[in-house]
Amino acid sequence: MADLSLKNVSRHFGGFAALKDLSLDVREGEFVSLLGPSGCGKSTTLGLIAGLDQPTSGRIMVGGRVVADGDNGTFVPAEDRELGLVLQSYALWPHMTVRGNISLPLEIRKVPKKRRGELVEEYLSLVEMSDYVDRYPHELSGGQQQRIALARTLVYEPVVLLLDEPLSNVDAKLRERARTWLRRLQRHFAVTTIFVTHDQSEALTMSDRVAVMSEGRLVQFGTPEEVYARPGDPFVADFVGSSNLIKGVLEIAGGDARLVVGDRTIRVQKPQAIDAGGPVTMAVRPEKIRVLAPGDDRDNVLDIEIKDSDFLGARSLYHADLGGQAIRFESRANDLRGPVRVGFSADDCFVFRG
Amino acid sequence: MDTSSMESVKLRTGSSPGQRPFWQGERAIQWAVAIVVCFLVLAPVVPLLVQAVADRALYLDDIQPTFGNFARLMEDTEFLRSVLNSMIFAAIGTTFSCVVGAVAAILIGRTDMPMKGLVSGLMIWPIFISHLVITTGWSIVYGPAGYVTMTFKLAFGDVPWNLYSIVGMSVVAGVCQVPITYLYCLTALRSSDPTLEDAARAAGMRPLTVFWRITVPLLRPALIMSSILNLVMLLEAVSIPLVFGRPADIEMFMSYIYTRAISVSSPDYGLVAAAACFLVLLVVVLVSSQRVLLRKPERFVTIAGKATRPRTMRLGNWRFVALAALLLYLAILVVLPLAGLVTYAFSSFLTPLIPIREVLTLDNFRLVLSTPVYVRSMTNSIIIGVVGGAFAVAIVALLAVVVHRSTFPFRRFLDIISLLPRAVPGMIAGIGIFYVTVIVQPLGWLRETIFLLMIAFTMRYIPLGYGAMATAIIKIDKQLDKSGRAIGASWWTTIRRIVLPLMVPAMLSSYAILFIHFFKDYATGVFLVAPGSEVLGTTLLQMFLSGETGPASALATIQLAITALFILGMRRIAGVSLYG
């Protein structure tokens, strides 16, 4: 097991910067997700860590060893990094059986034949696939292939496990079980794991820490709770969970901060290092806005008109208008319509510059 | 849904979609396509089968069934020897093209070798040129009296090669077939999922291990398919056995048939047909063995999770070695023979003893252009390529549509039967088609016209054109025509307005490929040409065999020039991609 460190890593493809100045420290045995929309640079980062690609600049260290340094040209190729990589397609070698797939990494590590057989058995039972040892990859379902791909990777005890959207080819229903299973497996081996995903619920449920990326940059790095409760910018606020983003002007009077939207004012959490009078964006999550019963009171109380609603099952999502800007809120009541009174606390309103 | 607009459509068209009795028209078109294809595919085979078990030529009266032809064939030691020779020849040639083609494909498809574009272009050149022309080029340069042979002899006293041997002929044949292996392997490499190799690297394998354990095994289907195709094409080879084999007294399959069918005054049709049936059977066995060998294609095919850039293997300084090796191969085995042929065309006599400058002349071209039969061969070939090619494209496009996009009950059967011509060598197909015009009296007028050759070539190359079409039509999303049907268009309208327009690029490249094959074919026409309907390939074969090498080289040079112009034109003007 090893820790992992990226320092000012950039990757340019011609004039296009796929990754800009990324620094990230991952502790030994930690499960870290790289979360972001497609094109944010998370897969590029994974490729750089794996050694399938070389950084334009910056340094990557695994277990204290420099494996790539774009500044002096140091580059340890993938096969010498002792990492485990599970790709989205699983990349099981189609011309080999399950046994062949799992024992090949051992074979090239000169593990004796008898021991190879034992290890194949052991790891197959670990991923609960013992009955499939003589199958070919095309005879397995997506979820089964994923298990074999993991077994094939874990069997040679890599120092860091790299997972590139490994759950995206698994049926939606099985995915939740696969998450729990994968997390348990990772804890069992206590292997440092980098998990690339665009699915925020995957990232939140599985990770020790989440690295949110956007347009080639790391925008926030913290525990799932931190990232959800204290988003660092409007992008994170909206991408992790979901947020209403309301534009307005910041006013600070005494200890209180307010957002002015048209003729309304909203009390917000007092931001640090943002001056009053400038344009700002406020983020508030739809689930934090409540429909108020008569007599209820909150920091912010708004009378708004429901324009549309989405039935989500246990709850409904309502669309309304706030000074010309769209605002959404959730409620367990499924039949609201017309004018309603809603309220939310100032602590749930984060303000960002711009 | 706004019902008033629906009504207005009805008012304007006078009918609502879905009420028209479309299916009769649909089935009629499908049956027509099926009948034409079946006729084309079966016409050359059925008469041959009948002739093989008939005691005299089919055009004679009072025919009795017999197995005598086969009995005589099996007792003929010359036949058995020719079969053996052909098999050895095909095996060596295939091995050669397998190794060279696969190595070139890997170097070009997966490494950082420089000048890949140029090398790749040169690698596929032989596919555009008839074997006859390449073979003759080889004999001009490397034959016993060839330019390079003589030069070498003058310098060193003897040469270490002999074209007039089985190995010599096999190498020439191998060179001709290299592009097939190369293209199959390159396509396989390009479509294979590069993450399979990434995963292997990450699992700790060195590039060379990845290469042997992952890349090469995944090439197996491409190697098997191209090898079987090469074996078949070499068993059917006509030019090499005739140009090299006959003078060296090494009889092969096709020269055996040629000798007994063409160059004698009273051909033994029964024996020829029996021999032809034997070869067809051999080819059918080979082609079906491919199905057995590749019975689990899923073990080799994978679909990439998302688009990834194929990674190239870094060769370091070895990349220059690789480039040099490929360029040397191309220069010595492909470019030089062709250059020799062209030089021969422009000279009166080619030997290292006399400086080329002194023998340069345009006499060969003057002779060719002033001899009506040569000029006619050329114009006939162009007309057959242009018109016949278009006719063939129309047939294979409709065939692809009926097989892949219709509910026609016999579409699976059509799909399989359309591959049959691949099993029938061109010259033998020519004999079969000739029989049809003899037996079916109303078709008699076709003889001595170029229509007969168009039909023969179309039949011969249906598998080639259909293969390209089928690949293209499979890639067109079926939901596109489903939505065509959903808006109320009939099957034929959907095909005409949606499917066929999407197939235009495939049709253009099919057309180009078919034109080139029609233009270079020299074997199919052997039995079919008559005064007035000569074609370039057949005329060239006669000229080379009767020793008119000078004028023949000139005519071949013109053929090469027209082919080159055609390919350039298709690429530049129509943007057609020919073999990648």
PDB file of C-alpha atoms in Angstrom, chain A residues 13 43 52-54 77-80 83-85 87-89 91-96 104-105 107-109 136 138-139 152 156 164-165, chain B residues 193 195-207 209 213-214 217-218 220 296 298-306 309 311 314:
ATOM      1  CA  PHE A  13      -2.698  18.142 -25.993  1.00  0.00           C
ATOM      2  CA  SER A  43      -9.826  10.240 -16.813  1.00  0.00           C
ATOM      3  CA  LEU A  52      -0.410   5.304 -19.732  1.00  0.00           C
ATOM      4  CA  ASP A  53       0.247   8.957 -20.394  1.00  0.00           C
ATOM      5  CA  GLN A  54       2.999  11.417 -19.547  1.00  0.00           C
ATOM      6  CA  PRO A  77       6.111   3.202 -17.637  1.00  0.00           C
ATOM      7  CA  ALA A  78       2.828   1.658 -16.534  1.00  0.00           C
ATOM      8  CA  GLU A  79       4.183  -1.870 -16.178  1.00  0.00           C
ATOM      9  CA  ASP A  80       6.783  -0.764 -13.614  1.00  0.00           C
ATOM     10  CA  LEU A  83      -0.610  -0.256  -9.857  1.00  0.00           C
ATOM     11  CA  GLY A  84      -3.942  -1.883 -10.517  1.00  0.00           C
ATOM     12  CA  LEU A  85      -6.177  -0.420 -13.195  1.00  0.00           C
ATOM     13  CA  LEU A  87     -11.231   0.274 -16.876  1.00  0.00           C
ATOM     14  CA  GLN A  88     -14.787   1.178 -17.711  1.00  0.00           C
ATOM     15  CA  SER A  89     -14.906  -1.513 -20.426  1.00  0.00           C
ATOM     16  CA  ALA A  91     -10.837  -4.815 -20.840  1.00  0.00           C
ATOM     17  CA  LEU A  92     -10.956  -8.520 -20.097  1.00  0.00           C
ATOM     18  CA  TRP A  93      -8.801 -10.219 -22.695  1.00  0.00           C
ATOM     19  CA  PRO A  94     -11.432 -11.867 -24.864  1.00  0.00           C
ATOM     20  CA  HIS A  95      -9.254 -14.711 -26.097  1.00  0.00           C
ATOM     21  CA  MET A  96      -8.596 -16.044 -22.606  1.00  0.00           C
ATOM     22  CA  LEU A 104      -1.594 -13.909 -16.664  1.00  0.00           C
ATOM     23  CA  PRO A 105      -0.435 -11.092 -14.338  1.00  0.00           C
ATOM     24  CA  GLU A 107       2.573 -15.636 -14.815  1.00  0.00           C
ATOM     25  CA  ILE A 108       4.557 -12.585 -15.867  1.00  0.00           C
ATOM     26  CA  ARG A 109       5.528 -12.121 -12.216  1.00  0.00           C
ATOM     27  CA  TYR A 136     -14.828 -16.690 -21.667  1.00  0.00           C
ATOM     28  CA  HIS A 138     -18.229 -12.776 -23.659  1.00  0.00           C
ATOM     29  CA  GLU A 139     -20.151 -15.386 -21.684  1.00  0.00           C
ATOM     30  CA  ARG A 152      -7.509  -9.846 -12.087  1.00  0.00           C
ATOM     31  CA  TYR A 156      -1.091  -9.225  -7.848  1.00  0.00           C
ATOM     32  CA  ASP A 164     -12.255   4.214 -14.128  1.00  0.00           C
ATOM     33  CA  GLU A 165     -16.051   4.358 -13.844  1.00  0.00           C
TER      34      GLU A 165
ATOM     35  CA  ASP B 193     -10.030  -2.035 -28.202  1.00  0.00           C
ATOM     36  CA  THR B 195      -7.810  -0.597 -23.424  1.00  0.00           C
ATOM     37  CA  LEU B 196      -7.072  -4.320 -23.630  1.00  0.00           C
ATOM     38  CA  GLU B 197      -3.443  -3.382 -24.092  1.00  0.00           C
ATOM     39  CA  ASP B 198      -3.632  -0.616 -21.466  1.00  0.00           C
ATOM     40  CA  ALA B 199      -4.944  -3.112 -18.943  1.00  0.00           C
ATOM     41  CA  ALA B 200      -2.081  -5.451 -19.777  1.00  0.00           C
ATOM     42  CA  ARG B 201       0.484  -2.673 -19.320  1.00  0.00           C
ATOM     43  CA  ALA B 202      -1.034  -1.677 -15.997  1.00  0.00           C
ATOM     44  CA  ALA B 203      -0.968  -5.320 -14.918  1.00  0.00           C
ATOM     45  CA  GLY B 204       2.781  -5.222 -15.334  1.00  0.00           C
ATOM     46  CA  MET B 205       3.445  -6.521 -18.827  1.00  0.00           C
ATOM     47  CA  ARG B 206       6.319  -5.136 -20.884  1.00  0.00           C
ATOM     48  CA  PRO B 207       5.416  -3.864 -24.361  1.00  0.00           C
ATOM     49  CA  THR B 209       4.848  -9.250 -23.680  1.00  0.00           C
ATOM     50  CA  ARG B 213       0.174 -12.213 -25.324  1.00  0.00           C
ATOM     51  CA  ILE B 214      -2.552  -9.743 -26.300  1.00  0.00           C
ATOM     52  CA  PRO B 217      -3.710 -13.482 -30.387  1.00  0.00           C
ATOM     53  CA  LEU B 218      -6.362 -10.877 -31.134  1.00  0.00           C
ATOM     54  CA  ARG B 220      -5.893 -14.452 -35.150  1.00  0.00           C
ATOM     55  CA  LYS B 296     -16.514 -18.234 -31.512  1.00  0.00           C
ATOM     56  CA  GLU B 298     -16.820 -13.176 -29.571  1.00  0.00           C
ATOM     57  CA  ARG B 299     -13.566 -14.443 -28.172  1.00  0.00           C
ATOM     58  CA  PHE B 300     -11.772 -11.933 -30.310  1.00  0.00           C
ATOM     59  CA  VAL B 301     -14.188  -9.077 -30.742  1.00  0.00           C
ATOM     60  CA  THR B 302     -14.632  -6.488 -28.053  1.00  0.00           C
ATOM     61  CA  ILE B 303     -16.407  -3.208 -27.968  1.00  0.00           C
ATOM     62  CA  ALA B 304     -14.602  -0.313 -26.418  1.00  0.00           C
ATOM     63  CA  GLY B 305     -16.343   1.369 -23.493  1.00  0.00           C
ATOM     64  CA  LYS B 306     -15.585   4.777 -24.872  1.00  0.00           C
ATOM     65  CA  ARG B 309      -6.796   6.969 -28.689  1.00  0.00           C
ATOM     66  CA  ARG B 311      -1.553   3.947 -28.279  1.00  0.00           C
ATOM     67  CA  ARG B 314       7.708   3.226 -29.213  1.00  0.00           C
TER      68      ARG B 314
END
